[in-house]
mmCIF file of C-alpha atoms in Angstrom:
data_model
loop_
_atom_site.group_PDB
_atom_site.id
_atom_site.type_symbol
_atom_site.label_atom_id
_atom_site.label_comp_id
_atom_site.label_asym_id
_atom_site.label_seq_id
_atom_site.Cartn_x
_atom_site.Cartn_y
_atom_site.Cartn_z
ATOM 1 C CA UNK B 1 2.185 0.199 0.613
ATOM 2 C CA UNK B 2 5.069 -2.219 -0.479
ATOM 3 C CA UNK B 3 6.623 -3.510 2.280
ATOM 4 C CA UNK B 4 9.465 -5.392 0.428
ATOM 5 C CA UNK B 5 11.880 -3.210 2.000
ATOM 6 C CA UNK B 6 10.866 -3.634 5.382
ATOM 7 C CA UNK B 7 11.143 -7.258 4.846
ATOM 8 C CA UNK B 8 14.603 -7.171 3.887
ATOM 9 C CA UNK B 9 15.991 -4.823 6.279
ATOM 10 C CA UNK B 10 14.169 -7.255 9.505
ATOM 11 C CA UNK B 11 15.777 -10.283 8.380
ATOM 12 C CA UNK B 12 19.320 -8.863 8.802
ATOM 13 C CA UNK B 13 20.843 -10.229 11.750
ATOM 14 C CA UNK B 14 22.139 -7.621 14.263
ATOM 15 C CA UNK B 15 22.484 -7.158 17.737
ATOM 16 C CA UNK B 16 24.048 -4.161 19.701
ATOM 17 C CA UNK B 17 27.379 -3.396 19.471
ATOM 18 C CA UNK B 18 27.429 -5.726 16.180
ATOM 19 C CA UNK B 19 25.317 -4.147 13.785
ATOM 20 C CA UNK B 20 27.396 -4.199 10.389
ATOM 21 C CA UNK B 21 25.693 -6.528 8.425
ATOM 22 C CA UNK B 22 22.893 -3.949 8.614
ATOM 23 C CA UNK B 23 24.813 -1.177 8.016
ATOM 24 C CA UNK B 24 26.285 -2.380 4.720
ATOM 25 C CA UNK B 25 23.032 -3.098 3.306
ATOM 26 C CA UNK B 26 22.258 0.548 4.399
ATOM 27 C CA UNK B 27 24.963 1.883 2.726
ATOM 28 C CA UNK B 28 24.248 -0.430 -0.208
ATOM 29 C CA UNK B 29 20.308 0.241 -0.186
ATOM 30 C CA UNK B 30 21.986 4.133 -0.610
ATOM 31 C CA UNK B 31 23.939 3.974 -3.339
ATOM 32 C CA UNK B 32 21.024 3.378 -5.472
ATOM 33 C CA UNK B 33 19.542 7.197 -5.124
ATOM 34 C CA UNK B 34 21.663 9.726 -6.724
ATOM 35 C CA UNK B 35 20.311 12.545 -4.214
ATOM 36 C CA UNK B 36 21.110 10.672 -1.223
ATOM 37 C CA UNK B 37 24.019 11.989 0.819
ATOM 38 C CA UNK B 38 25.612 9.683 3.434
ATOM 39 C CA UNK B 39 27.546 11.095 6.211
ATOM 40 C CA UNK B 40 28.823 9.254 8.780
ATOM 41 C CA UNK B 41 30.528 9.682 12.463
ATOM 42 C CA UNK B 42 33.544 7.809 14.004
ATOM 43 C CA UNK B 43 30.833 5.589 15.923
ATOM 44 C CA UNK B 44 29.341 4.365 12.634
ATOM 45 C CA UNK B 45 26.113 6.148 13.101
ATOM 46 C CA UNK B 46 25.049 6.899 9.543
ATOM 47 C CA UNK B 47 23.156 10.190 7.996
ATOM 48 C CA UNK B 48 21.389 10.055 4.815
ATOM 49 C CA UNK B 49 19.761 13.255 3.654
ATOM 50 C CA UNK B 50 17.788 14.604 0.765
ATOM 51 C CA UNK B 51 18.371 18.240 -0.293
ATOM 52 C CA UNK B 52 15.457 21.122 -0.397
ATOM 53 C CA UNK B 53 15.105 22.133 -3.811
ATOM 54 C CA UNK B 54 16.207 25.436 -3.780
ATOM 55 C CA UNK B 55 19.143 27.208 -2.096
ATOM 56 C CA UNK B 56 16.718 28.861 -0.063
ATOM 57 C CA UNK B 57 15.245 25.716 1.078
ATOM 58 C CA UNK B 58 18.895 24.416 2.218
ATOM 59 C CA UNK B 59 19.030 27.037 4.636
ATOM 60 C CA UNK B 60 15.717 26.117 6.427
ATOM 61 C CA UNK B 61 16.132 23.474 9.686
ATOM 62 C CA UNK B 62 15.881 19.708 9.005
ATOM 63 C CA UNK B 63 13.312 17.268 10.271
ATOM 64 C CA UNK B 64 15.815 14.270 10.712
ATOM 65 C CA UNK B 65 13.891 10.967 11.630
ATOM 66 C CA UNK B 66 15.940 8.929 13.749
ATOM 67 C CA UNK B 67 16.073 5.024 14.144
ATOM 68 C CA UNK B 68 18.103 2.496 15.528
ATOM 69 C CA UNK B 69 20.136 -0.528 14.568
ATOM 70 C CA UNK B 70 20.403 -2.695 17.045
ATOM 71 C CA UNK B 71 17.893 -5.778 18.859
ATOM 72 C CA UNK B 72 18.854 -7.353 21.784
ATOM 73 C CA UNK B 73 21.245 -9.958 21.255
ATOM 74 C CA UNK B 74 24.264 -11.951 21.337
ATOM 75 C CA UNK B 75 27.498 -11.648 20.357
ATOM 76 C CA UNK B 76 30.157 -15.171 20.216
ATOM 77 C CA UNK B 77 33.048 -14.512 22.405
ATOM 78 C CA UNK B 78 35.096 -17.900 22.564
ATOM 79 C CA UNK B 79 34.905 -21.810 22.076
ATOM 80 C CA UNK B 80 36.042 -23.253 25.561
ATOM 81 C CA UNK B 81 35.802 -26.572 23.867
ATOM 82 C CA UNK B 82 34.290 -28.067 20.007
ATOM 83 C CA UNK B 83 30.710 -27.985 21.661
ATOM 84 C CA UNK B 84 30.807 -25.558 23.987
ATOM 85 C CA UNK B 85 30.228 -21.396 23.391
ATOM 86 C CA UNK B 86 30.619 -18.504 25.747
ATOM 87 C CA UNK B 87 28.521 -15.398 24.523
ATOM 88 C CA UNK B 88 27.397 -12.015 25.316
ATOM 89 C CA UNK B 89 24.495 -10.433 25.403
ATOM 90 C CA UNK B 90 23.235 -6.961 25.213
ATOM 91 C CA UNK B 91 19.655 -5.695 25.684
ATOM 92 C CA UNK B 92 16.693 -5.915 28.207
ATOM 93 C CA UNK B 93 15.677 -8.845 28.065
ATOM 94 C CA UNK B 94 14.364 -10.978 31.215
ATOM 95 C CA UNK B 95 16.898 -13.964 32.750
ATOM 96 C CA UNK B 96 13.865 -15.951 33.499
ATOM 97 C CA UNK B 97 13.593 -16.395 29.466
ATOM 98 C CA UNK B 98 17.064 -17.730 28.819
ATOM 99 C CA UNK B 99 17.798 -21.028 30.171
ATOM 100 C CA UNK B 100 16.919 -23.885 27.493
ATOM 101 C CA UNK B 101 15.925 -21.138 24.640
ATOM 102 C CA UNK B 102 17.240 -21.678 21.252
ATOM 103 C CA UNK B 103 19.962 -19.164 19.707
ATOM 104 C CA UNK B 104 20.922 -19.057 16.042
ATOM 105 C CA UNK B 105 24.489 -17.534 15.391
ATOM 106 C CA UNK B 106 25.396 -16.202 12.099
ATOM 107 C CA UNK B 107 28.591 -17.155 11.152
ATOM 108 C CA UNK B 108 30.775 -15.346 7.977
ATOM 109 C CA UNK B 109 28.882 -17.834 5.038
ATOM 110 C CA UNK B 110 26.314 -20.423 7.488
ATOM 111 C CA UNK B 111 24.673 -20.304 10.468
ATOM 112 C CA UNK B 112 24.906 -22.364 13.895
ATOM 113 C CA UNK B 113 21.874 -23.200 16.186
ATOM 114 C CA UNK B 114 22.614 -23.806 19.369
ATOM 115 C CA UNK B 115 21.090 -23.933 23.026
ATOM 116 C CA UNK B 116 21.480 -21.986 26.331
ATOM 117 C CA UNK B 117 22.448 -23.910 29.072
ATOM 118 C CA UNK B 118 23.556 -21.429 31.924
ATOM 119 C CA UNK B 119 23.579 -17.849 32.105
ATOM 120 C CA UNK B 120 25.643 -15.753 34.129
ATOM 121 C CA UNK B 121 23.649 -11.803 35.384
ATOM 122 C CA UNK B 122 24.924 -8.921 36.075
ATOM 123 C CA UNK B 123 24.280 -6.639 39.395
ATOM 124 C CA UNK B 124 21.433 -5.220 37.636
ATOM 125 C CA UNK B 125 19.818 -8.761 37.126
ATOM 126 C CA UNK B 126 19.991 -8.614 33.209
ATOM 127 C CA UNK B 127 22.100 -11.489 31.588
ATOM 128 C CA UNK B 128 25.547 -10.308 31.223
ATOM 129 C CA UNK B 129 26.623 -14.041 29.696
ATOM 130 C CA UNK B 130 25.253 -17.172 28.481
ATOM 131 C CA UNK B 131 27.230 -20.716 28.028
ATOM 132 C CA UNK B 132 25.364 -22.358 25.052
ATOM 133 C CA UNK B 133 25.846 -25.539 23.298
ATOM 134 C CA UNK B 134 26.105 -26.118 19.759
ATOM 135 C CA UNK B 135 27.158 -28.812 17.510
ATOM 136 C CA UNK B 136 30.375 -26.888 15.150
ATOM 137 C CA UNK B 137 32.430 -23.871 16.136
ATOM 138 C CA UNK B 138 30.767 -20.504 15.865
ATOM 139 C CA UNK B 139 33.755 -17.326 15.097
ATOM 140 C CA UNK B 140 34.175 -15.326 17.905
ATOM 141 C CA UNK B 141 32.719 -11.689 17.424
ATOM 142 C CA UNK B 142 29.462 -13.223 15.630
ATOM 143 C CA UNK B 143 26.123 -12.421 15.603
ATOM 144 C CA UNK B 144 23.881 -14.672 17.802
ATOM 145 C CA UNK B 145 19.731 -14.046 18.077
ATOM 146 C CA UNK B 146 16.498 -15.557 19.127
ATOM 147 C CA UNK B 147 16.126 -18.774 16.711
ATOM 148 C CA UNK B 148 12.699 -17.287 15.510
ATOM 149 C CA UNK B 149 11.015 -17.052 12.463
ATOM 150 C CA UNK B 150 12.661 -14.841 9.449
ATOM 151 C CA UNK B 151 9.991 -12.398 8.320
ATOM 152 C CA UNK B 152 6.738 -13.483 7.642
ATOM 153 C CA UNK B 153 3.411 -11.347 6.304
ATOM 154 C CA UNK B 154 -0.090 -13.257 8.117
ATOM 155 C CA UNK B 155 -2.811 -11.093 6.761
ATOM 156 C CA UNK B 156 -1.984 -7.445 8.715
ATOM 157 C CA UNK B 157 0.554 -9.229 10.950
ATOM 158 C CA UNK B 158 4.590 -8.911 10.345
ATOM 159 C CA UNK B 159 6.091 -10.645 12.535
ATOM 160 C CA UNK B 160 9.730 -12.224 12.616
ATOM 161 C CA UNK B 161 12.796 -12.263 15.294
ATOM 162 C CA UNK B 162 13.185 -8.278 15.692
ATOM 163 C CA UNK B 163 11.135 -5.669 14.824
ATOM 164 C CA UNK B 164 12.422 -3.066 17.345
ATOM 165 C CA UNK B 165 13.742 -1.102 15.676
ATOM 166 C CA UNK B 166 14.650 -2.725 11.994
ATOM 167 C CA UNK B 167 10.605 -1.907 11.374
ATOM 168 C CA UNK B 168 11.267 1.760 12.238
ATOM 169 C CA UNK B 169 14.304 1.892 10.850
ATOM 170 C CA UNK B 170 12.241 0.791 7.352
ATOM 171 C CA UNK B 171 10.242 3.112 7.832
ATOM 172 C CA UNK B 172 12.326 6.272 7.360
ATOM 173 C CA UNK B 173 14.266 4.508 4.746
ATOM 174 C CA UNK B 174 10.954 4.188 3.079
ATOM 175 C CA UNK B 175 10.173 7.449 3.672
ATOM 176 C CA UNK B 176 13.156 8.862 1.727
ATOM 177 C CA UNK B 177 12.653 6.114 -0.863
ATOM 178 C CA UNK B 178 8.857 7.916 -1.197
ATOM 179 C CA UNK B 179 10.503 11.381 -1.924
ATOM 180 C CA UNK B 180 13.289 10.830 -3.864
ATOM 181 C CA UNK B 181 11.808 12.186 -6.451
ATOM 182 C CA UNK B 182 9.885 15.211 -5.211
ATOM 183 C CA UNK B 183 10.785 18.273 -4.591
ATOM 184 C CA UNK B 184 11.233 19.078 -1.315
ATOM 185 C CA UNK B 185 10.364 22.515 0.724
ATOM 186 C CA UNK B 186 13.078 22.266 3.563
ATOM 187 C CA UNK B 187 15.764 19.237 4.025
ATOM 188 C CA UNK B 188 14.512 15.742 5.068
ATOM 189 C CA UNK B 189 17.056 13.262 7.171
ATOM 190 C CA UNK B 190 17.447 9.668 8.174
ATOM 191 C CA UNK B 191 19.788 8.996 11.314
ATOM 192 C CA UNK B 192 20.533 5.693 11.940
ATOM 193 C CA UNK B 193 21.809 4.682 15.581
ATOM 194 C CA UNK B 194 23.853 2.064 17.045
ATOM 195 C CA UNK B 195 23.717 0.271 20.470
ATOM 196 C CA UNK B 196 20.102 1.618 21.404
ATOM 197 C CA UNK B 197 19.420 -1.438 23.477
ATOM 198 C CA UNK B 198 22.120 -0.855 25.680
ATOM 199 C CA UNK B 199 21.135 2.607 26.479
ATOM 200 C CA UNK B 200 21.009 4.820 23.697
ATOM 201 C CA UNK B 201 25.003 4.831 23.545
ATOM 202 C CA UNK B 202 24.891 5.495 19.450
ATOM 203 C CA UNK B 203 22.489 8.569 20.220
ATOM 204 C CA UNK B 204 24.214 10.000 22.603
ATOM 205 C CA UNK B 205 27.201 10.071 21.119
ATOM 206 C CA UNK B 206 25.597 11.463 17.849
ATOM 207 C CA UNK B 207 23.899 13.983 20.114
ATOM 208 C CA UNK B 208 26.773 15.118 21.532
ATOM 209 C CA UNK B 209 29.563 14.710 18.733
ATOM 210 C CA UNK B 210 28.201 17.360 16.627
ATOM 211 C CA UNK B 211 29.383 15.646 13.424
ATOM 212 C CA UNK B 212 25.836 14.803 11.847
ATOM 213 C CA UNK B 213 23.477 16.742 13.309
ATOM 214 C CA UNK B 214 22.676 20.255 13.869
ATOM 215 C CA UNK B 215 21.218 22.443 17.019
ATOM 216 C CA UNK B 216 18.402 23.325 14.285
ATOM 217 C CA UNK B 217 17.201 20.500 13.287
ATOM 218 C CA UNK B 218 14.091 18.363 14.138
ATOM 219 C CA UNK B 219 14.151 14.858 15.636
ATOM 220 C CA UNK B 220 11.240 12.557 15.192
ATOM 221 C CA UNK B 221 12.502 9.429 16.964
ATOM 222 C CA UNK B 222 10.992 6.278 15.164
ATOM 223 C CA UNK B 223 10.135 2.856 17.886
ATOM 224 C CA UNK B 224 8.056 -0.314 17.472
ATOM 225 C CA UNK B 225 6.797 0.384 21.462
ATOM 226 C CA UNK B 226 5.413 -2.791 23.568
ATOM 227 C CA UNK B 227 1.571 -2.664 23.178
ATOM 228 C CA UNK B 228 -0.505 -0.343 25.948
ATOM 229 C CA UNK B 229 -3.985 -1.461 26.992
ATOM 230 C CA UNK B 230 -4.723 2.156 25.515
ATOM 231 C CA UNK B 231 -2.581 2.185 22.939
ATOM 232 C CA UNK B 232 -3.370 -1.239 21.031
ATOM 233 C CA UNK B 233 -2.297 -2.736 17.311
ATOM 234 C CA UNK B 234 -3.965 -1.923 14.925
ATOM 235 C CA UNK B 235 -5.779 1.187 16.126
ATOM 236 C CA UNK B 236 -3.353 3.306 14.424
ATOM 237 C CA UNK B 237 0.112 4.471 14.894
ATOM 238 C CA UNK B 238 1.241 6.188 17.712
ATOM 239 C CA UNK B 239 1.888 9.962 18.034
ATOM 240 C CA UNK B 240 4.314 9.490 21.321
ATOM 241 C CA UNK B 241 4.128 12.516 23.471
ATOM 242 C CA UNK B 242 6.565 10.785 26.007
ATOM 243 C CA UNK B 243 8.242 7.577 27.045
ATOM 244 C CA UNK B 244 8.990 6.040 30.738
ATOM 245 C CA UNK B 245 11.691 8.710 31.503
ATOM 246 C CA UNK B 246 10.637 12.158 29.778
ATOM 247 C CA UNK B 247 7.876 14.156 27.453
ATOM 248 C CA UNK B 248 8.551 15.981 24.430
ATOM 249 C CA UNK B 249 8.398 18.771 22.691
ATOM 250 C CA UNK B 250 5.244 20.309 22.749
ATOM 251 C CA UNK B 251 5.120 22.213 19.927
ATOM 252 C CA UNK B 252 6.421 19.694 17.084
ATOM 253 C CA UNK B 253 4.416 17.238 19.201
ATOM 254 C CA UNK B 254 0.869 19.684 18.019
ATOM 255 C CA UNK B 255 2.706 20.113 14.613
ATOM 256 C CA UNK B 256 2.671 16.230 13.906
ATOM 257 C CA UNK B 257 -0.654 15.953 15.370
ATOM 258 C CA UNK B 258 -1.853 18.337 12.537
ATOM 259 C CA UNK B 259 -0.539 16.371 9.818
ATOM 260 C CA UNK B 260 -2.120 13.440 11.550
ATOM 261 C CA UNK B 261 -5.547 15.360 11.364
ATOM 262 C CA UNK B 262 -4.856 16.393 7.875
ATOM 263 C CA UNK B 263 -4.245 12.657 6.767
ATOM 264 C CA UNK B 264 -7.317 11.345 8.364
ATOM 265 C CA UNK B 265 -9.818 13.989 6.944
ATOM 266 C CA UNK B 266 -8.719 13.440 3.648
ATOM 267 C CA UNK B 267 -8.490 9.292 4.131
ATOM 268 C CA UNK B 268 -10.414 7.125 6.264
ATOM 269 C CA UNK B 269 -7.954 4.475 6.142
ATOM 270 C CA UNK B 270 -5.837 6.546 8.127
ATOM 271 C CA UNK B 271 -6.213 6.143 11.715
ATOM 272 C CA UNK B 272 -3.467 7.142 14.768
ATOM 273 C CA UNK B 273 -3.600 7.473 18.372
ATOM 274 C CA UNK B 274 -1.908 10.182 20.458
ATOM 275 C CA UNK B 275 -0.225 8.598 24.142
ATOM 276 C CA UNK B 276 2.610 8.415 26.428
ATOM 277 C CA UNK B 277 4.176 4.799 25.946
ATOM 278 C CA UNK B 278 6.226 3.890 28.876
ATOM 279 C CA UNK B 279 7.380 0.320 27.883
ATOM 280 C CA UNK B 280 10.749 1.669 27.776
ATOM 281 C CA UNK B 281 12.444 4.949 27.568
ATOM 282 C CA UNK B 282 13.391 6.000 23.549
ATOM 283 C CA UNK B 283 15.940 8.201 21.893
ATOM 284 C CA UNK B 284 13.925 10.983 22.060
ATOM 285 C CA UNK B 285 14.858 11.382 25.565
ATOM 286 C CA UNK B 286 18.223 11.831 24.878
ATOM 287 C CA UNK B 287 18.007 14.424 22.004
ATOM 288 C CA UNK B 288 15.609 16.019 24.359
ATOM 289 C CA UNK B 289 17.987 16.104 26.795
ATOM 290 C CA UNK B 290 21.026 17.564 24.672
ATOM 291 C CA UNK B 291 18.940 20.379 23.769
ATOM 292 C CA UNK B 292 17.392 19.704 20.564
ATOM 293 C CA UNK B 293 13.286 19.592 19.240
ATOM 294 C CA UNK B 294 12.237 16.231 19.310
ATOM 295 C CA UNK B 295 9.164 14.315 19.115
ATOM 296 C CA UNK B 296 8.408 10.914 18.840
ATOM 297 C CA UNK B 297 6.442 8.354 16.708
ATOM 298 C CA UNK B 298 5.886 4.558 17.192
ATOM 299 C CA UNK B 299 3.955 1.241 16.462
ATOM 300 C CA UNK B 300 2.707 -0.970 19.368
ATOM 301 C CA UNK B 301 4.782 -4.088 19.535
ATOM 302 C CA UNK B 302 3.806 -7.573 20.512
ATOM 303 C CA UNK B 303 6.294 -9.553 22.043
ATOM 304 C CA UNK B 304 8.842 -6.614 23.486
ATOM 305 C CA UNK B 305 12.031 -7.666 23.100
ATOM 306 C CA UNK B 306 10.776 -11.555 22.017
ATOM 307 C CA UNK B 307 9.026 -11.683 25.617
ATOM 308 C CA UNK B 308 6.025 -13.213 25.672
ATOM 309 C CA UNK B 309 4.274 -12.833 29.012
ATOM 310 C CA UNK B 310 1.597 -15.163 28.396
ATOM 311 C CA UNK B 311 3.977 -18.530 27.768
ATOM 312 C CA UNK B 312 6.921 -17.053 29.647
ATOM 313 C CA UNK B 313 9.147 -18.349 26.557
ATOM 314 C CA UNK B 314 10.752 -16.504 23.540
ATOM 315 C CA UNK B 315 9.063 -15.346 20.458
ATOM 316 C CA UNK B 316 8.980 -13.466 17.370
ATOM 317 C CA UNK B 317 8.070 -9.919 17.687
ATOM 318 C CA UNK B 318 5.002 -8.705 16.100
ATOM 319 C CA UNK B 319 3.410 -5.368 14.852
ATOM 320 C CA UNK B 320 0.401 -4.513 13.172
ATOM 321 C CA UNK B 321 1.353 -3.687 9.130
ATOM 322 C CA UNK B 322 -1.557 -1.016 9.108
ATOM 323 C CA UNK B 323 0.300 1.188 11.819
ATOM 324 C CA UNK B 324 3.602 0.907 10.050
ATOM 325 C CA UNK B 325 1.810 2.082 6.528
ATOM 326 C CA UNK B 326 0.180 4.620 8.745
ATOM 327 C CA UNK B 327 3.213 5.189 10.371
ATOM 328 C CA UNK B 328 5.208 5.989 6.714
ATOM 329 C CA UNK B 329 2.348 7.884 5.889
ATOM 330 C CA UNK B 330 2.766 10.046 8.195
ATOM 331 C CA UNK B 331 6.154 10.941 8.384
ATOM 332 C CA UNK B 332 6.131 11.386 4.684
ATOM 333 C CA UNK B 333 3.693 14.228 5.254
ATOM 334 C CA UNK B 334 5.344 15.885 8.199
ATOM 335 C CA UNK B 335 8.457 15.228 6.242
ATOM 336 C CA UNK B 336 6.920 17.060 3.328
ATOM 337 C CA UNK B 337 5.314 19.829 5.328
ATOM 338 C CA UNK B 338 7.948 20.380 7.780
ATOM 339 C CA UNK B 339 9.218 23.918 6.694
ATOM 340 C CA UNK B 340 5.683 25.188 7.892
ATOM 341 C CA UNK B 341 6.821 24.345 11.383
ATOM 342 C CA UNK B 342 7.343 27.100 14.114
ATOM 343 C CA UNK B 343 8.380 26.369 17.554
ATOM 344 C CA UNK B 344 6.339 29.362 19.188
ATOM 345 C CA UNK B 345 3.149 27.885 19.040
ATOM 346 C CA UNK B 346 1.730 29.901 16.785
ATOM 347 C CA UNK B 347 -0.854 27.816 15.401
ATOM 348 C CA UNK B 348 -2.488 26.627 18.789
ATOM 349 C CA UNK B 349 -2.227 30.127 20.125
ATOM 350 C CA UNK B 350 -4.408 31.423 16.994
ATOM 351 C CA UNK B 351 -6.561 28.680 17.960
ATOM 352 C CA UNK B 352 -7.194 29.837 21.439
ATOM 353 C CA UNK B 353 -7.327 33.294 21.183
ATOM 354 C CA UNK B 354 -10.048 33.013 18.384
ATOM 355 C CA UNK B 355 -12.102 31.088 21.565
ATOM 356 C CA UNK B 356 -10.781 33.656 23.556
ATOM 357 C CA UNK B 357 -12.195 36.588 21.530
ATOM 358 C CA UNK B 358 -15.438 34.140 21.605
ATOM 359 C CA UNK B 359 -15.939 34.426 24.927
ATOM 360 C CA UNK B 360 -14.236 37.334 26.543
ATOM 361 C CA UNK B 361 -17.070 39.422 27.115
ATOM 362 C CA UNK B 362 -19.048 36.841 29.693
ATOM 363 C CA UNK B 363 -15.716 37.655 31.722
#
């Protein structure tokens, strides 16, 4: 599968709160497919959606695959003097990984590398603030991240300084890229977030706005997940029945599981895994929580928010490029597929009464 888009979107700079740079190229990225609507809400969240074919097929609920745009991050807030920057920084990422790390700012036309010589936490021990030195003046309000590597392709490894969530995010952008041209049984969405990292503050207020989404629709939320000792790269990507704080729903859970089945009977390069990845807690929680059907899909991540354990020092996130095929594969499908969907369970409850029937006379 190409995966020249995914290596454009991850080498965007962005951090939460400060995610325009990726949002233009969105919007940009758009413009280029005549059926794609854009909608989007007073929080910058951003909608793009491909019709059903029919009139008929309008009417039918959305699956609307869900992403965010954020890492965590800095953003420049002053100079105190020529070689001296105060920043912010948003995300979960460990103090003990700060002091002495390298940052790379990304000013309006260059860049400025610089390096972090105090941080300041807040009451929940996550840095709040970092004082970092750097040799010209960086613009307040820029973007500031992990001076890692810009994307890079090693055999089935892509790593580069964020993959959660610009690889997901690529993902359903690839997805609609995929059916463009088809023609399409029910409506198929992409919903792309804000401020994830900071709590799922874009989500919520899309879940709760009412402006883009719809009480019918169907949420797949899209992660790169930190890697389980069940749940490991490159066996396959992830069907995500829960995350640290919540399950999901049941019943579009089974449905994707299906499609998963489907895939791998018909291709034995497909592989997936079906687990409860509680690295971190994931959108789905919150459209869960607001009412609506969602299920979840990820890819196991190395390096969780540039942590690695074993050296105790930043690095470039990793994932494995045959889960993130696998992973487009199989949202196209469910995408594809989804107007077959019922929430009642009717498929596994044809299933069990057929054992049922089976075996009801040794009762």
């Amino acid at each position: 599968m190409d995966t020249k888009l995914l290596t454009q979107l991850c080498a965007i700079p962005t951090s939460p709160f400060n995610e325009q740079r990726v949002i233009d190229w969105v919007l940009a990225w758009s413009r280029r497919f005549r059926k794609i609507k854009v909608s989007r809400d007073r929080f910058d969240n951003t909608l793009l959606q491909l019709p059903g074919s029919t009139p008929s097929s309008n009417k039918l609920p959305r699956v609307v695959m869900v992403a965010h745009l954020d890492h965590p991050g800095f953003t420049a807030v002053e100079m105190t003097d020529k070689k001296t920057l105060h920043a912010r920084f948003n995300g979960g990422v460990r103090p003990t990984f700060f002091l002495g790390e390298k940052v790379r700012f990304f000013d309006a036309d260059h860049t400025v590398r610089g390096r972090i010589t105090k941080v300041d936490t807040s009451e929940i021990g996550y840095p709040i603030g970092a004082v970092i030195a750097v040799p010209s003046a960086v613009t307040p309000g820029s973007v500031g991240m992990w001076d890692q590597t810009e994307p890079r392709i090693n055999k089935n490894r892509f790593s580069c300084r964020v993959c959660d969530d610009l690889a997901g995010a690529a993902s359903a952008l690839t997805v609609l890229e995929t059916l463009h041209r088809q023609n399409l049984k029910s409506p198929v969405a992409v919903l792309l977030t804000r401020a994830e990292e900071e709590g799922f503050v874009g989500a919520i207020a899309a879940a709760q706005d009412g402006k883009l989404l719809k009480k019918s629709d169907r949420i797949i939320s899209i992660e790169c997940s930190a890697e389980q000792s069940y749940a490991k790269q490159s066996d396959g990507v992830v069907i995500r029945v829960g995350d640290r704080t919540s399950v999901f729903n049941s019943a579009f859970t089974y449905f994707i599981r299906q499609q998963a089945d489907t895939l791998a009977d018909k291709w034995k390069d497909f592989e997936f895994q079906t687990a409860l990845m509680p690295g971190g807690t994931c959108e789905g929680t919150v459209f869960d929580a607001w009412g609506y059907i969602a299920a979840a899909v990820c890819v196991p991540l190395g390096n969780y928010h540039n942590m690695n354990m074993k050296t105790g020092k930043i690095g470039p996130e990793y994932v494995d490029l045959r889960d993130w095929n696998n992973m487009v594969r199989l949202l196209t499908t469910v995408a594809k597929n989804a107007a077959s969907f019922t929430s009642d369970h009717a498929e596994l409850k044809k299933k069990l009464l057929k054992r049922f029937d089976r075996y009801k006379p040794l009762l």
